[in-house]
PDB file of C-alpha atoms and ligand atoms in Angstrom:
ATOM      1  CA  MET U  28     114.050 124.467 292.643  1.00 94.00           C
ATOM      2  CA  ILE U  29     116.839 126.681 293.822  1.00 97.00           C
ATOM      3  CA  GLU U  30     116.513 127.395 297.536  1.00 98.00           C
ATOM      4  CA  LEU U  31     119.075 128.734 300.000  1.00 98.00           C
ATOM      5  CA  PRO U  32     121.465 125.729 299.935  1.00 98.00           C
ATOM      6  CA  GLU U  33     121.659 125.624 296.149  1.00 98.00           C
ATOM      7  CA  ALA U  34     121.929 129.420 295.819  1.00 98.00           C
ATOM      8  CA  THR U  35     124.763 129.407 298.378  1.00 98.00           C
ATOM      9  CA  THR U  36     126.569 126.623 296.508  1.00 98.00           C
ATOM     10  CA  ILE U  37     126.281 128.261 293.095  1.00 98.00           C
ATOM     11  CA  ALA U  38     127.220 131.722 294.410  1.00 98.00           C
ATOM     12  CA  ARG U  39     130.335 130.257 296.028  1.00 98.00           C
ATOM     13  CA  GLN U  40     131.272 128.521 292.782  1.00 98.00           C
ATOM     14  CA  ILE U  41     130.766 131.696 290.729  1.00 98.00           C
ATOM     15  CA  SER U  42     132.952 133.592 293.202  1.00 98.00           C
ATOM     16  CA  THR U  43     135.783 131.114 292.924  1.00 97.00           C
ATOM     17  CA  GLU U  44     135.569 129.785 289.371  1.00 97.00           C
ATOM     18  CA  LEU U  45     134.114 132.585 287.258  1.00 98.00           C
ATOM     19  CA  ILE U  46     135.524 135.652 288.954  1.00 97.00           C
ATOM     20  CA  GLY U  47     137.587 137.797 286.593  1.00 98.00           C
ATOM     21  CA  LYS U  48     136.148 136.289 283.420  1.00 98.00           C
ATOM     22  CA  ARG U  49     135.247 138.850 280.787  1.00 98.00           C
ATOM     23  CA  VAL U  50     131.980 138.637 278.847  1.00 98.00           C
ATOM     24  CA  ALA U  51     132.689 138.566 275.104  1.00 98.00           C
ATOM     25  CA  ASP U  52     128.978 138.585 274.317  1.00 98.00           C
ATOM     26  CA  GLY U  53     125.756 137.722 276.071  1.00 98.00           C
ATOM     27  CA  ASN U  54     122.046 137.551 275.398  1.00 97.00           C
ATOM     28  CA  ARG U  55     118.616 136.761 276.805  1.00 96.00           C
ATOM     29  CA  GLY U  56     118.754 133.268 275.363  1.00 94.00           C
ATOM     30  CA  ASN U  57     117.582 131.622 272.163  1.00 94.00           C
ATOM     31  CA  SER U  58     114.152 130.443 273.260  1.00 94.00           C
ATOM     32  CA  PRO U  59     111.458 132.723 274.703  1.00 92.00           C
ATOM     33  CA  HIS U  60     109.906 131.278 277.852  1.00 94.00           C
ATOM     34  CA  LYS U  61     106.602 132.473 279.253  1.00 94.00           C
ATOM     35  CA  PHE U  62     107.756 132.172 282.853  1.00 95.00           C
ATOM     36  CA  ALA U  63     111.302 133.470 282.517  1.00 95.00           C
ATOM     37  CA  PHE U  64     111.399 136.801 284.307  1.00 95.00           C
ATOM     38  CA  TYR U  65     113.717 139.549 283.105  1.00 96.00           C
ATOM     39  CA  SER U  66     114.358 143.148 284.050  1.00 95.00           C
ATOM     40  CA  ASP U  67     112.395 145.726 282.133  1.00 94.00           C
ATOM     41  CA  ARG U  68     115.026 145.789 279.401  1.00 95.00           C
ATOM     42  CA  THR U  69     114.925 144.609 275.808  1.00 96.00           C
ATOM     43  CA  PRO U  70     117.018 141.740 274.458  1.00 96.00           C
ATOM     44  CA  GLU U  71     119.129 144.412 272.745  1.00 97.00           C
ATOM     45  CA  ASP U  72     119.652 146.180 276.090  1.00 97.00           C
ATOM     46  CA  TYR U  73     120.766 142.894 277.683  1.00 98.00           C
ATOM     47  CA  ALA U  74     123.267 142.281 274.876  1.00 98.00           C
ATOM     48  CA  ALA U  75     124.642 145.829 275.073  1.00 98.00           C
ATOM     49  CA  ILE U  76     124.973 145.774 278.877  1.00 98.00           C
ATOM     50  CA  LEU U  77     126.498 142.284 279.129  1.00 98.00           C
ATOM     51  CA  GLN U  78     129.210 142.824 276.528  1.00 98.00           C
ATOM     52  CA  GLY U  79     132.571 143.668 278.058  1.00 98.00           C
ATOM     53  CA  LYS U  80     131.518 143.180 281.701  1.00 98.00           C
ATOM     54  CA  THR U  81     133.734 141.216 284.093  1.00 98.00           C
ATOM     55  CA  MET U  82     132.414 138.599 286.511  1.00 98.00           C
ATOM     56  CA  GLY U  83     132.791 139.683 290.128  1.00 98.00           C
ATOM     57  CA  GLU U  84     131.820 138.100 293.443  1.00 98.00           C
ATOM     58  CA  ALA U  85     128.429 136.479 293.868  1.00 98.00           C
ATOM     59  CA  THR U  86     126.432 136.712 297.076  1.00 98.00           C
ATOM     60  CA  VAL U  87     123.091 135.309 298.213  1.00 97.00           C
ATOM     61  CA  ASN U  88     119.809 136.856 299.267  1.00 97.00           C
ATOM     62  CA  GLY U  89     117.520 134.037 300.364  1.00 96.00           C
ATOM     63  CA  PRO U  90     117.125 131.771 297.333  1.00 97.00           C
ATOM     64  CA  LEU U  91     118.631 134.371 294.968  1.00 98.00           C
ATOM     65  CA  ILE U  92     122.139 134.543 293.562  1.00 98.00           C
ATOM     66  CA  LEU U  93     123.437 138.083 293.093  1.00 98.00           C
ATOM     67  CA  ALA U  94     126.334 137.893 290.646  1.00 98.00           C
ATOM     68  CA  SER U  95     128.271 141.097 290.205  1.00 98.00           C
ATOM     69  CA  LEU U  96     129.057 142.160 286.655  1.00 98.00           C
ATOM     70  CA  GLU U  97     131.834 144.673 287.088  1.00 98.00           C
ATOM     71  CA  PRO U  98     131.933 147.504 287.180  1.00 98.00           C
ATOM     72  CA  ASP U  99     128.327 148.520 287.741  1.00 98.00           C
ATOM     73  CA  HIS U 100     125.728 145.810 287.071  1.00 98.00           C
ATOM     74  CA  MET U 101     124.273 142.796 288.832  1.00 98.00           C
ATOM     75  CA  LEU U 102     122.718 139.620 287.537  1.00 98.00           C
ATOM     76  CA  ILE U 103     120.031 138.145 289.791  1.00 98.00           C
ATOM     77  CA  LEU U 104     119.309 134.459 289.271  1.00 97.00           C
ATOM     78  CA  GLY U 105     117.627 131.725 291.271  1.00 93.00           C
ATOM     79  CA  GLY U 106     114.565 131.309 293.416  1.00 91.00           C
ATOM     80  CA  GLY U 107     112.889 129.159 290.785  1.00 94.00           C
ATOM     81  CA  GLY U 108     113.640 126.217 288.528  1.00 95.00           C
ATOM     82  CA  GLU U 109     116.712 127.639 286.823  1.00 95.00           C
ATOM     83  CA  ARG U 110     119.566 125.419 285.694  1.00 97.00           C
ATOM     84  CA  ILE U 111     122.623 127.634 285.940  1.00 98.00           C
ATOM     85  CA  VAL U 112     125.505 125.845 284.259  1.00 98.00           C
ATOM     86  CA  TYR U 113     129.086 126.700 283.384  1.00 98.00           C
ATOM     87  CA  HIS U 114     130.438 125.065 280.227  1.00 98.00           C
ATOM     88  CA  ARG U 115     134.104 124.628 279.444  1.00 97.00           C
ATOM     89  CA  SER U 116     133.185 123.287 276.022  1.00 96.00           C
ATOM     90  CA  ASP U 117     130.393 124.113 273.574  1.00 95.00           C
ATOM     91  CA  ALA U 118     129.585 120.392 273.443  1.00 95.00           C
ATOM     92  CA  THR U 119     127.524 120.648 276.639  1.00 96.00           C
ATOM     93  CA  LEU U 120     125.537 123.770 275.731  1.00 97.00           C
ATOM     94  CA  PRO U 121     121.777 123.216 276.087  1.00 97.00           C
ATOM     95  CA  LYS U 122     119.716 123.473 272.909  1.00 96.00           C
ATOM     96  CA  LYS U 123     117.399 126.009 274.502  1.00 96.00           C
ATOM     97  CA  HIS U 124     118.383 128.588 277.063  1.00 97.00           C
ATOM     98  CA  GLN U 125     117.032 131.803 278.531  1.00 97.00           C
ATOM     99  CA  LEU U 126     120.347 133.539 279.219  1.00 98.00           C
ATOM    100  CA  LEU U 127     123.802 132.990 277.798  1.00 98.00           C
ATOM    101  CA  MET U 128     127.116 134.635 278.518  1.00 98.00           C
ATOM    102  CA  HIS U 129     130.070 133.696 276.409  1.00 98.00           C
ATOM    103  CA  PHE U 130     133.422 134.572 277.994  1.00 98.00           C
ATOM    104  CA  THR U 131     136.602 135.628 276.224  1.00 98.00           C
ATOM    105  CA  ASP U 132     138.303 132.336 277.222  1.00 98.00           C
ATOM    106  CA  ASP U 133     135.732 130.414 275.140  1.00 97.00           C
ATOM    107  CA  THR U 134     133.777 129.142 278.128  1.00 98.00           C
ATOM    108  CA  THR U 135     130.061 129.856 278.621  1.00 98.00           C
ATOM    109  CA  LEU U 136     127.457 130.320 281.333  1.00 98.00           C
ATOM    110  CA  THR U 137     123.874 129.389 280.498  1.00 98.00           C
ATOM    111  CA  VAL U 138     120.601 129.704 282.372  1.00 98.00           C
ATOM    112  CA  THR U 139     117.766 127.392 281.375  1.00 97.00           C
ATOM    113  CA  VAL U 140     114.419 127.915 283.021  1.00 96.00           C
ATOM    114  CA  GLN U 141     112.360 124.896 284.056  1.00 94.00           C
ATOM    115  CA  GLY U 142     108.889 125.794 285.278  1.00 94.00           C
ATOM    116  CA  TRP U 143     109.675 129.372 286.093  1.00 94.00           C
ATOM    117  CA  GLY U 144     112.786 131.336 286.861  1.00 96.00           C
ATOM    118  CA  SER U 145     114.511 134.655 286.698  1.00 95.00           C
ATOM    119  CA  ALA U 146     117.441 136.335 285.016  1.00 97.00           C
ATOM    120  CA  PHE U 147     117.279 139.954 286.079  1.00 97.00           C
ATOM    121  CA  LEU U 148     119.958 142.348 284.913  1.00 98.00           C
ATOM    122  CA  LEU U 149     120.110 145.486 287.039  1.00 97.00           C
ATOM    123  CA  HIS U 150     122.276 148.485 287.556  1.00 98.00           C
ATOM    124  CA  LYS U 151     123.755 148.155 291.052  1.00 98.00           C
ATOM    125  CA  SER U 152     121.835 151.249 292.152  1.00 97.00           C
ATOM    126  CA  GLU U 153     118.555 149.380 291.441  1.00 97.00           C
ATOM    127  CA  VAL U 154     119.274 146.200 293.404  1.00 96.00           C
ATOM    128  CA  ALA U 155     118.141 147.218 296.906  1.00 94.00           C
ATOM    129  CA  ARG U 156     114.655 148.223 295.735  1.00 94.00           C
ATOM    130  CA  HIS U 157     114.075 145.232 293.480  1.00 95.00           C
ATOM    131  CA  PRO U 158     110.843 143.516 294.622  1.00 93.00           C
ATOM    132  CA  PHE U 159     112.497 140.070 294.886  1.00 93.00           C
ATOM    133  CA  ILE U 160     115.241 141.336 297.206  1.00 95.00           C
ATOM    134  CA  ASN U 161     114.467 140.843 300.896  1.00 94.00           C
ATOM    135  CA  LEU U 162     116.444 143.077 303.237  1.00 92.00           C
ATOM    136  CA  ARG U 163     113.986 142.738 306.145  1.00 92.00           C
ATOM    137  CA  ASN U 164     114.483 139.133 307.254  1.00 95.00           C
ATOM    138  CA  PRO U 165     117.831 137.697 308.385  1.00 97.00           C
ATOM    139  CA  SER U 166     119.326 134.691 306.639  1.00 97.00           C
ATOM    140  CA  PRO U 167     118.556 131.584 308.748  1.00 98.00           C
ATOM    141  CA  LEU U 168     122.275 130.771 308.762  1.00 97.00           C
ATOM    142  CA  SER U 169     123.361 134.220 309.928  1.00 97.00           C
ATOM    143  CA  ASP U 170     124.125 135.275 313.515  1.00 97.00           C
ATOM    144  CA  ASP U 171     121.041 137.529 313.406  1.00 97.00           C
ATOM    145  CA  PHE U 172     118.747 134.512 313.114  1.00 98.00           C
ATOM    146  CA  THR U 173     118.650 133.844 316.847  1.00 98.00           C
ATOM    147  CA  LEU U 174     116.235 131.747 318.841  1.00 98.00           C
ATOM    148  CA  ASP U 175     114.854 135.007 320.251  1.00 98.00           C
ATOM    149  CA  TYR U 176     114.200 136.350 316.783  1.00 98.00           C
ATOM    150  CA  PHE U 177     112.522 133.097 315.720  1.00 98.00           C
ATOM    151  CA  GLN U 178     110.347 132.857 318.825  1.00 98.00           C
ATOM    152  CA  GLY U 179     109.389 136.488 318.291  1.00 98.00           C
ATOM    153  CA  LEU U 180     107.721 135.465 315.046  1.00 98.00           C
ATOM    154  CA  PHE U 181     105.451 133.127 317.023  1.00 98.00           C
ATOM    155  CA  SER U 182     104.735 135.735 319.693  1.00 97.00           C
ATOM    156  CA  ALA U 183     103.407 138.041 316.982  1.00 96.00           C
ATOM    157  CA  LEU U 184     100.611 135.578 316.091  1.00 97.00           C
ATOM    158  CA  GLU U 185      97.059 136.219 317.300  1.00 97.00           C
ATOM    159  CA  PRO U 186      95.542 133.235 319.200  1.00 96.00           C
ATOM    160  CA  ASP U 187      93.128 132.500 316.336  1.00 97.00           C
ATOM    161  CA  ASP U 188      95.774 132.684 313.607  1.00 98.00           C
ATOM    162  CA  ALA U 189      95.064 129.893 311.102  1.00 97.00           C
ATOM    163  CA  ARG U 190      98.489 129.708 309.462  1.00 97.00           C
ATOM    164  CA  SER U 191      99.999 126.228 309.216  1.00 98.00           C
ATOM    165  CA  CYS U 192     103.654 125.551 309.916  1.00 98.00           C
ATOM    166  CA  LYS U 193     104.284 125.109 306.200  1.00 98.00           C
ATOM    167  CA  PHE U 194     102.797 128.520 305.406  1.00 98.00           C
ATOM    168  CA  PHE U 195     104.498 130.127 308.404  1.00 98.00           C
ATOM    169  CA  ILE U 196     107.935 128.926 307.281  1.00 98.00           C
ATOM    170  CA  ILE U 197     107.840 129.356 303.520  1.00 96.00           C
ATOM    171  CA  SER U 198     105.405 132.290 303.104  1.00 95.00           C
ATOM    172  CA  LYS U 199     104.481 134.535 306.003  1.00 96.00           C
ATOM    173  CA  PRO U 200     106.426 135.591 307.938  1.00 96.00           C
ATOM    174  CA  GLY U 201     108.726 133.110 306.169  1.00 96.00           C
ATOM    175  CA  VAL U 202     112.270 131.955 306.739  1.00 98.00           C
ATOM    176  CA  LEU U 203     114.439 133.596 304.100  1.00 97.00           C
ATOM    177  CA  GLY U 204     115.523 131.230 301.338  1.00 97.00           C
ATOM    178  CA  MET U 205     113.383 128.297 302.439  1.00 97.00           C
ATOM    179  CA  GLY U 206     110.830 126.818 300.070  1.00 96.00           C
ATOM    180  CA  ASN U 207     108.764 123.668 299.921  1.00 96.00           C
ATOM    181  CA  GLY U 208     111.865 121.584 299.145  1.00 96.00           C
ATOM    182  CA  CYS U 209     114.012 122.281 302.213  1.00 97.00           C
ATOM    183  CA  LEU U 210     110.878 122.349 304.353  1.00 98.00           C
ATOM    184  CA  GLN U 211     110.215 118.585 304.255  1.00 98.00           C
ATOM    185  CA  ASP U 212     113.304 117.288 306.054  1.00 98.00           C
ATOM    186  CA  ILE U 213     113.287 120.198 308.495  1.00 98.00           C
ATOM    187  CA  LEU U 214     109.748 119.464 309.700  1.00 98.00           C
ATOM    188  CA  TRP U 215     110.594 115.774 309.931  1.00 98.00           C
ATOM    189  CA  HIS U 216     113.616 116.504 312.140  1.00 98.00           C
ATOM    190  CA  ALA U 217     111.473 118.816 314.276  1.00 98.00           C
ATOM    191  CA  LYS U 218     108.711 116.157 314.436  1.00 98.00           C
ATOM    192  CA  ILE U 219     106.095 118.673 313.344  1.00 98.00           C
ATOM    193  CA  HIS U 220     103.342 118.049 310.802  1.00 98.00           C
ATOM    194  CA  PRO U 221     103.261 120.580 307.927  1.00 98.00           C
ATOM    195  CA  ARG U 222      99.532 121.240 308.470  1.00 98.00           C
ATOM    196  CA  ARG U 223      99.892 121.956 312.191  1.00 98.00           C
ATOM    197  CA  ARG U 224      98.852 125.484 313.191  1.00 98.00           C
ATOM    198  CA  ALA U 225     101.972 127.531 313.948  1.00 98.00           C
ATOM    199  CA  VAL U 226     100.231 129.264 316.853  1.00 98.00           C
ATOM    200  CA  ASP U 227      99.772 125.893 318.585  1.00 98.00           C
ATOM    201  CA  LEU U 228     103.494 125.074 318.820  1.00 98.00           C
ATOM    202  CA  GLY U 229     104.754 125.008 322.375  1.00 97.00           C
ATOM    203  CA  GLU U 230     108.054 126.472 323.514  1.00 97.00           C
ATOM    204  CA  ALA U 231     109.927 123.155 323.142  1.00 98.00           C
ATOM    205  CA  GLU U 232     108.545 122.651 319.638  1.00 98.00           C
ATOM    206  CA  GLN U 233     109.573 126.157 318.597  1.00 98.00           C
ATOM    207  CA  ARG U 234     113.077 125.368 319.832  1.00 98.00           C
ATOM    208  CA  ALA U 235     113.110 122.025 317.999  1.00 98.00           C
ATOM    209  CA  LEU U 236     112.015 123.737 314.808  1.00 98.00           C
ATOM    210  CA  TYR U 237     114.675 126.436 315.203  1.00 98.00           C
ATOM    211  CA  THR U 238     117.382 123.815 315.685  1.00 98.00           C
ATOM    212  CA  ALA U 239     116.115 121.743 312.750  1.00 98.00           C
ATOM    213  CA  ILE U 240     116.183 124.804 310.472  1.00 98.00           C
ATOM    214  CA  ARG U 241     119.738 125.759 311.426  1.00 98.00           C
ATOM    215  CA  GLU U 242     121.218 122.254 311.442  1.00 98.00           C
ATOM    216  CA  THR U 243     119.479 120.914 308.349  1.00 98.00           C
ATOM    217  CA  LEU U 244     120.196 123.984 306.212  1.00 98.00           C
ATOM    218  CA  GLN U 245     123.816 123.869 307.341  1.00 98.00           C
ATOM    219  CA  LYS U 246     124.067 120.214 306.254  1.00 98.00           C
ATOM    220  CA  MET U 247     122.438 121.046 302.915  1.00 98.00           C
ATOM    221  CA  VAL U 248     124.948 123.854 302.336  1.00 98.00           C
ATOM    222  CA  GLU U 249     127.896 121.690 303.378  1.00 98.00           C
ATOM    223  CA  GLY U 250     126.687 118.998 300.975  1.00 98.00           C
ATOM    224  CA  GLY U 251     126.654 121.471 298.084  1.00 98.00           C
ATOM    225  CA  GLY U 252     122.853 121.487 297.879  1.00 98.00           C
ATOM    226  CA  ARG U 253     120.205 118.770 297.831  1.00 98.00           C
ATOM    227  CA  ASP U 254     120.554 115.645 295.694  1.00 97.00           C
ATOM    228  CA  GLY U 255     117.629 116.544 293.399  1.00 95.00           C
ATOM    229  CA  ASP U 256     119.232 119.835 292.356  1.00 97.00           C
ATOM    230  CA  TYR U 257     122.406 120.741 290.496  1.00 97.00           C
ATOM    231  CA  ASP U 258     125.424 122.949 290.987  1.00 97.00           C
ATOM    232  CA  LEU U 259     127.247 125.244 288.565  1.00 98.00           C
ATOM    233  CA  PHE U 260     129.014 122.239 287.015  1.00 98.00           C
ATOM    234  CA  ASN U 261     125.783 120.317 286.510  1.00 97.00           C
ATOM    235  CA  ARG U 262     126.554 117.909 289.351  1.00 97.00           C
ATOM    236  CA  PRO U 263     123.790 116.870 291.751  1.00 98.00           C
ATOM    237  CA  GLY U 264     124.074 118.125 295.326  1.00 98.00           C
ATOM    238  CA  GLY U 265     125.516 115.830 297.998  1.00 98.00           C
ATOM    239  CA  TYR U 266     122.785 116.243 300.608  1.00 98.00           C
ATOM    240  CA  GLN U 267     120.587 113.146 300.525  1.00 98.00           C
ATOM    241  CA  ARG U 268     116.991 114.075 301.172  1.00 98.00           C
ATOM    242  CA  ILE U 269     115.006 112.065 303.680  1.00 98.00           C
ATOM    243  CA  LEU U 270     111.510 113.049 302.514  1.00 98.00           C
ATOM    244  CA  TYR U 271     110.736 113.530 298.825  1.00 97.00           C
ATOM    245  CA  SER U 272     108.726 111.901 296.040  1.00 96.00           C
ATOM    246  CA  LYS U 273     110.585 108.582 296.216  1.00 97.00           C
ATOM    247  CA  SER U 274     110.161 108.271 299.994  1.00 97.00           C
ATOM    248  CA  VAL U 275     106.405 107.761 299.715  1.00 98.00           C
ATOM    249  CA  GLY U 276     105.512 104.329 301.121  1.00 98.00           C
ATOM    250  CA  GLN U 277     109.104 103.796 302.328  1.00 98.00           C
ATOM    251  CA  PRO U 278     109.695 103.259 306.054  1.00 98.00           C
ATOM    252  CA  CYS U 279     110.362 106.329 308.186  1.00 98.00           C
ATOM    253  CA  PRO U 280     114.059 106.152 309.204  1.00 97.00           C
ATOM    254  CA  GLU U 281     113.001 106.782 312.814  1.00 98.00           C
ATOM    255  CA  CYS U 282     109.937 104.569 313.367  1.00 98.00           C
ATOM    256  CA  SER U 283     109.468 102.533 310.146  1.00 98.00           C
ATOM    257  CA  THR U 284     105.924 103.812 309.530  1.00 98.00           C
ATOM    258  CA  PRO U 285     105.394 104.307 305.748  1.00 98.00           C
ATOM    259  CA  ILE U 286     105.960 107.919 304.646  1.00 98.00           C
ATOM    260  CA  GLU U 287     102.853 109.651 303.327  1.00 98.00           C
ATOM    261  CA  LYS U 288     102.286 112.309 300.711  1.00 98.00           C
ATOM    262  CA  ALA U 289      99.550 114.916 300.290  1.00 98.00           C
ATOM    263  CA  ALA U 290      98.919 117.930 298.091  1.00 97.00           C
ATOM    264  CA  TYR U 291      98.916 121.011 300.296  1.00 97.00           C
ATOM    265  CA  LEU U 292      99.279 124.742 299.592  1.00 94.00           C
ATOM    266  CA  GLY U 293     100.470 124.450 296.021  1.00 89.00           C
ATOM    267  CA  GLY U 294     103.080 121.736 296.515  1.00 93.00           C
ATOM    268  CA  ALA U 295     103.364 118.187 297.798  1.00 97.00           C
ATOM    269  CA  ILE U 296     104.114 117.561 301.442  1.00 98.00           C
ATOM    270  CA  TYR U 297     105.810 114.378 302.683  1.00 98.00           C
ATOM    271  CA  TYR U 298     105.624 113.327 306.307  1.00 98.00           C
ATOM    272  CA  CYS U 299     105.722 110.500 308.784  1.00 98.00           C
ATOM    273  CA  PRO U 300     102.173 110.188 310.175  1.00 98.00           C
ATOM    274  CA  LYS U 301     103.531 108.800 313.435  1.00 98.00           C
ATOM    275  CA  CYS U 302     106.578 110.999 314.188  1.00 98.00           C
ATOM    276  CA  GLN U 303     105.141 114.280 312.920  1.00 98.00           C
ATOM    277  CA  VAL U 304     102.228 115.646 314.920  1.00 95.00           C
TER     278      VAL U 304
HETATM  279 ZN1  LIG R 408     108.379 108.125 311.870  1.00 65.28          ZN
END
């Protein structure tokens, strides 16, 4: 799944490698997918809009990649299980795809949705009010994401609030761009159990969680994303995850207790039963 580190990596690569490329032709892909989300435009509209556009800079909003199609449109990708891949040769094109842009230099960008994913095509005037765009919360790697801001989220909780730390971080109020993937290592670093009630975290634990969010996300970005996900050139990310499916039963790097797994809130959680309380 594309979360903030992967979106940041792919947006950076689009901005450096694809910028200036002109779209010879493009389409909504060759294989309809039930959970591929598009703008309210027909396949014919997509083809007409994409043709002749020029790739501009790409930026990030949480887990989303906002790729400018000059002069006046924007492609919004990410946030789900998209594989966004640039091909220098037709030999690597996927058989099925849900978006394709063929450039005038005979290279191609494809988006293939796994699970669910999006490929919105908007006029730039529509971007700010798109329901997936979040302009309320600061990026956790920005200067606006201060310890004060983060602790303020805890202060807003009523004493009987039942939200767990997992829900608090990835849903409401949420840390922008973080999903169930990035969550695992961050809670491990902070020594907090995913099921723990957010309202019960003490001041020191809030600080530890804040630091774990900033430092771990920064490492994930510097590594070019996590090792279970892929960049624009179909290469796995360089950040080696500590907690994921293959860690189950393996010794915790800190205390050697076997890592456990549980199904919780629509996605598996991995944790050290000793370190994370
Ligand atoms: Zn441990």
